[in-house]
CSV table of C-alpha atoms in Angstrom, one decimal:
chain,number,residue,atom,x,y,z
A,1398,UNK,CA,1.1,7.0,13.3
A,1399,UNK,CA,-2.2,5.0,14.4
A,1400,UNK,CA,-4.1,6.7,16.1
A,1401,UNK,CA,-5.8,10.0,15.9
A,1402,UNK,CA,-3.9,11.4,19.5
A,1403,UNK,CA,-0.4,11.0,17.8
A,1404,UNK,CA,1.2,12.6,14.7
A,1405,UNK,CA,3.8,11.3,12.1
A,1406,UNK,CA,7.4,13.0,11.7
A,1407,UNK,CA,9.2,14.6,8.8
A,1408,UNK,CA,12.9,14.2,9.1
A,1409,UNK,CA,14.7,16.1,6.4
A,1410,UNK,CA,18.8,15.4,6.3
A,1411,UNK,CA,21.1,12.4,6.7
A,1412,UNK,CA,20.0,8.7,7.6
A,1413,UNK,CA,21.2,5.5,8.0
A,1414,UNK,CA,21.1,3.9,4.5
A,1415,UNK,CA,21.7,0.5,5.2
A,1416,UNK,CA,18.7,-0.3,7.5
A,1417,UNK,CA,16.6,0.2,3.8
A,1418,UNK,CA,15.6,-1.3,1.2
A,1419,UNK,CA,15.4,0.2,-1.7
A,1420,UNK,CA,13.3,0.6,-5.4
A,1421,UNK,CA,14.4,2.6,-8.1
A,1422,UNK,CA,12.6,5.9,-8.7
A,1423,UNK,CA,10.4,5.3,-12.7
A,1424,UNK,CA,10.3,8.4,-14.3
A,1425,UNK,CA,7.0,9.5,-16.2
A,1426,UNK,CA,5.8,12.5,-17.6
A,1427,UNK,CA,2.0,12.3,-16.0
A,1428,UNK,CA,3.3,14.9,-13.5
A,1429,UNK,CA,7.2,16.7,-12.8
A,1430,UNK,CA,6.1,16.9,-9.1
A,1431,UNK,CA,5.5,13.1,-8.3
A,1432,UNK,CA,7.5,10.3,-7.5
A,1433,UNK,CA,7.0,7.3,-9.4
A,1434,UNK,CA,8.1,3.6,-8.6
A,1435,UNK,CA,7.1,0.2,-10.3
A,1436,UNK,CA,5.5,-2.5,-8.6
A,1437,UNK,CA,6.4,-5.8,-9.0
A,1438,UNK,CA,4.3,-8.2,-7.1
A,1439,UNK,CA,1.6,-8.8,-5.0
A,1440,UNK,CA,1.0,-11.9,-2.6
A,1441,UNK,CA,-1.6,-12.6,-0.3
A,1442,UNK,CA,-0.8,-15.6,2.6
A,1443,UNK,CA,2.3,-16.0,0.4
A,1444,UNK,CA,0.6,-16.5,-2.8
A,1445,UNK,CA,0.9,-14.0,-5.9
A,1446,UNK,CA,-2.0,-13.2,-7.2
A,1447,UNK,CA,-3.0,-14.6,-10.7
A,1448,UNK,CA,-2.6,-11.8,-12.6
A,1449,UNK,CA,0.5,-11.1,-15.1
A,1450,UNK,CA,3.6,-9.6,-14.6
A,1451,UNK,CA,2.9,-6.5,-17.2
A,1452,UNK,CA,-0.3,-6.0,-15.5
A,1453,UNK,CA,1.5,-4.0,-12.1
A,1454,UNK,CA,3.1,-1.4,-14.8
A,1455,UNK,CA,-0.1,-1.1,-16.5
A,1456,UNK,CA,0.0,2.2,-15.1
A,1457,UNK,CA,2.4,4.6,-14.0
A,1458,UNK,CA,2.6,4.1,-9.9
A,1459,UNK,CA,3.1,7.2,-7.9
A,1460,UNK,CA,4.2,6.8,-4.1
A,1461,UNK,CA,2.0,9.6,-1.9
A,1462,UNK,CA,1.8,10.1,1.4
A,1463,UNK,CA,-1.4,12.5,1.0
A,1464,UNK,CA,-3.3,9.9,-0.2
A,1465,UNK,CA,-4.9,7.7,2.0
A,1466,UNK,CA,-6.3,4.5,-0.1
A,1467,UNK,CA,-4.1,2.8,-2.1
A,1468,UNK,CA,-5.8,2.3,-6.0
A,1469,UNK,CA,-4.1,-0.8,-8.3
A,1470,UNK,CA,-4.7,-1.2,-11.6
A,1471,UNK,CA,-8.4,-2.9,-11.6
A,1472,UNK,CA,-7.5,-6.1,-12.9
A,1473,UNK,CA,-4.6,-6.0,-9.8
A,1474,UNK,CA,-7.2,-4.4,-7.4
A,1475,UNK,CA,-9.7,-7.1,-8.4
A,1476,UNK,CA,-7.3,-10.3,-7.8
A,1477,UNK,CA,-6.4,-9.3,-4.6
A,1478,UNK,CA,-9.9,-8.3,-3.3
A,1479,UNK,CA,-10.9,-11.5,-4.5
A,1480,UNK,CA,-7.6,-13.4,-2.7
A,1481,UNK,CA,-7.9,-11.3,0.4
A,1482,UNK,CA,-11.6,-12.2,0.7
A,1483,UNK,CA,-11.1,-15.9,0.0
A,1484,UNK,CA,-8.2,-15.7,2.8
A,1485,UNK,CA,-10.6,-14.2,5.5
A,1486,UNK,CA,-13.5,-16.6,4.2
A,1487,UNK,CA,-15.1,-16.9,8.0
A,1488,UNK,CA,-14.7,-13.5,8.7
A,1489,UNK,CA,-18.5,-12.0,7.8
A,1490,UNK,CA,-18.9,-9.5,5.1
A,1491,UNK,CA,-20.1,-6.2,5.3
A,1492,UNK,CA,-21.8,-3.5,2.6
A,1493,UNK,CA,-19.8,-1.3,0.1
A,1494,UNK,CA,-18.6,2.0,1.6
A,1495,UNK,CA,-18.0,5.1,-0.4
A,1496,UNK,CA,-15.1,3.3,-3.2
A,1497,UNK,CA,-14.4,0.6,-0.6
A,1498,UNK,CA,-16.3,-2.7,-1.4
A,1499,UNK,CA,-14.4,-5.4,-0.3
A,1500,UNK,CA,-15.5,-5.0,3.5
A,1501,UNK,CA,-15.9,-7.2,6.2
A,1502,UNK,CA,-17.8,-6.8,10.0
A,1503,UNK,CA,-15.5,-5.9,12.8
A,1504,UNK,CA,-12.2,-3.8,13.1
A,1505,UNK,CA,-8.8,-4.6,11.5
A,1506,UNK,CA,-7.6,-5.0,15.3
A,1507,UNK,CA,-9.9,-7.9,15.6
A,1508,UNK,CA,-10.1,-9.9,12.0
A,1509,UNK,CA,-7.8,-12.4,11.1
A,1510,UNK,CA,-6.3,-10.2,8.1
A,1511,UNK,CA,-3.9,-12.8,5.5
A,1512,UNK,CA,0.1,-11.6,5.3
A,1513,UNK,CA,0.0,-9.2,2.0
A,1514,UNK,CA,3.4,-7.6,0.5
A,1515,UNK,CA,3.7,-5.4,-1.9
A,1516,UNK,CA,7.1,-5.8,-3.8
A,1517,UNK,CA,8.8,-3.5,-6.2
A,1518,UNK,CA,11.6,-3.3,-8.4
A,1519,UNK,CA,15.0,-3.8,-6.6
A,1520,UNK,CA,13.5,-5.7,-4.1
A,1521,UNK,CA,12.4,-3.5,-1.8
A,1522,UNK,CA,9.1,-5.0,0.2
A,1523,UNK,CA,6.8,-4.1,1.8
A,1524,UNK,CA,5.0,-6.3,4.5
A,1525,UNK,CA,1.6,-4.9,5.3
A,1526,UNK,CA,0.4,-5.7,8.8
A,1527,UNK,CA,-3.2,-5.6,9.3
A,1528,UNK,CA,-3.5,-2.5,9.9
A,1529,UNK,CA,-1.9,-1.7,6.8
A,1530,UNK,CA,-4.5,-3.7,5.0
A,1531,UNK,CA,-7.4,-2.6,6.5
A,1532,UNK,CA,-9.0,0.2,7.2
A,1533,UNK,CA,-11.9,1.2,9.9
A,1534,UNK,CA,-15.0,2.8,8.3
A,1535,UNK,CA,-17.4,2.9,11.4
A,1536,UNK,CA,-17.5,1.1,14.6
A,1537,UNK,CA,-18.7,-2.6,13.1
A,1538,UNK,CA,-16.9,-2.2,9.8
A,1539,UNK,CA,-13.4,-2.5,8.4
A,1540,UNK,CA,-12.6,-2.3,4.7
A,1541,UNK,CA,-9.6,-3.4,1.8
A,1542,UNK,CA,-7.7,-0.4,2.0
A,1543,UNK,CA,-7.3,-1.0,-1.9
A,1544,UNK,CA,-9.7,0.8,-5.2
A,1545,UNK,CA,-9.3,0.5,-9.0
A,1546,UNK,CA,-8.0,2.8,-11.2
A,1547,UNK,CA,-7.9,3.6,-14.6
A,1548,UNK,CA,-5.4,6.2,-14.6
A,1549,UNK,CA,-2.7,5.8,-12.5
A,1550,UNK,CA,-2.0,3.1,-9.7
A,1551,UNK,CA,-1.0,4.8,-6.1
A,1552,UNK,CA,0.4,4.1,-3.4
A,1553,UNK,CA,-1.5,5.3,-0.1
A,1554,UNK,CA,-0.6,6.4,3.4
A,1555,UNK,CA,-2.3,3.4,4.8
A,1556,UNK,CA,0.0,1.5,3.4
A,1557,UNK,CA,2.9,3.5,4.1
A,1558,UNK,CA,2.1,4.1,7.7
A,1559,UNK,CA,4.7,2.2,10.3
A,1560,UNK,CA,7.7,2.6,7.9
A,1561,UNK,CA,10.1,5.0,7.3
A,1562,UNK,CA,10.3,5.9,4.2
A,1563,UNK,CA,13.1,7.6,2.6
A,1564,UNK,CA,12.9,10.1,-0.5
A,1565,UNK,CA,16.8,10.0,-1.8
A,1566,UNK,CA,16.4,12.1,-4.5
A,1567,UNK,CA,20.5,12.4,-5.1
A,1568,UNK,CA,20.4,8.9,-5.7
A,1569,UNK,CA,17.2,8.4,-7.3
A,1570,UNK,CA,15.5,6.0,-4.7
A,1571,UNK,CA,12.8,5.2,-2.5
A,1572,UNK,CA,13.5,3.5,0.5
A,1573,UNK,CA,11.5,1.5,3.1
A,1574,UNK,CA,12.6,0.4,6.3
A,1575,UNK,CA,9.9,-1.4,9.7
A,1576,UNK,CA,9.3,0.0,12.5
A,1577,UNK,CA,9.1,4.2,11.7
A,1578,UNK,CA,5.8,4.7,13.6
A,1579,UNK,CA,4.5,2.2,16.0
């Protein structure tokens, strides 16, 4: 969900597997407990970013739901903070906050935010609305909902939210399917 008045669901059991699209779950032995995926791509306004193929498995990618910001590899993270600013060039920049520091004045409801999707292994993509892209720090300020890492790439609720995503561990998958939370 969006807003703070509504909560998210949990649906454990059967579901319709053709309404996903579906990545592969990676296997690494950073941690037993986490599910891992590979990214793929990256474009912003329909452009990849300039960065390498090998550079989105730089790191292992875990999918979390707990975590809220999305981190990318840095030299990922830094192509498309620098594509997503160039995309929202009139849109007036704001100050750093906390490990956010591609920020811009206003809220995501109100800035012209580019088309981003993420795309992973198998196909499966996922088209961030801008509310997926963005994320409210205070009243005047929304923020990349993206950070660098060094150690492992994730990806965040933010991100997530909107979809349904399916965990089908029997077949060793992640899927992602529009319009689970509105």
């Amino acid at each position: 969900p969006t807003s703070s008045s509504s909560s998210g669901y949990l649906s454990i059991g059967s579901y319709n597997p053709g309404q996903y699209a579906y990545t592969p779950m990676a296997s690494s032995s950073l941690d037993d407990s986490l599910y891992f995926i590979k990214m793929t791509g990256i474009t912003v306004a329909g452009r990849p970013l300039s960065v390498s193929s090998s550079a989105y498995s730089s790191l292992p990618t875990i999918i979390d739901s707990g975590t809220v910001i999305t981190r990318l590899p840095t030299g990922v993270y830094s192509a498309l903070s620098k594509a997503v600013a160039a995309a929202m060039k009139g849109t007036p920049r704001a100050s750093a906050f906390s490990i956010l520091d591609t920020c811009f004045q206003g809220q995501a409801s109100q800035v012209r935010a580019p088309a981003v999707s993420m795309a992973f292994a198998g196909g499966a993509v996922l088209k961030l609305a801008a509310r997926n892209l963005l994320v409210d720090v205070d009243s005047a300020t929304t923020c990349l909902a993206f950070a660098p890492s060094r150690s492992a790439a994730i990806i965040g609720n933010t991100q997530q939210q909107t979809f349904s995503v399916v965990y089908d561990v029997k077949s060793n998958k992640i899927g992602f399917a529009a319009g689970g939370c509105s």
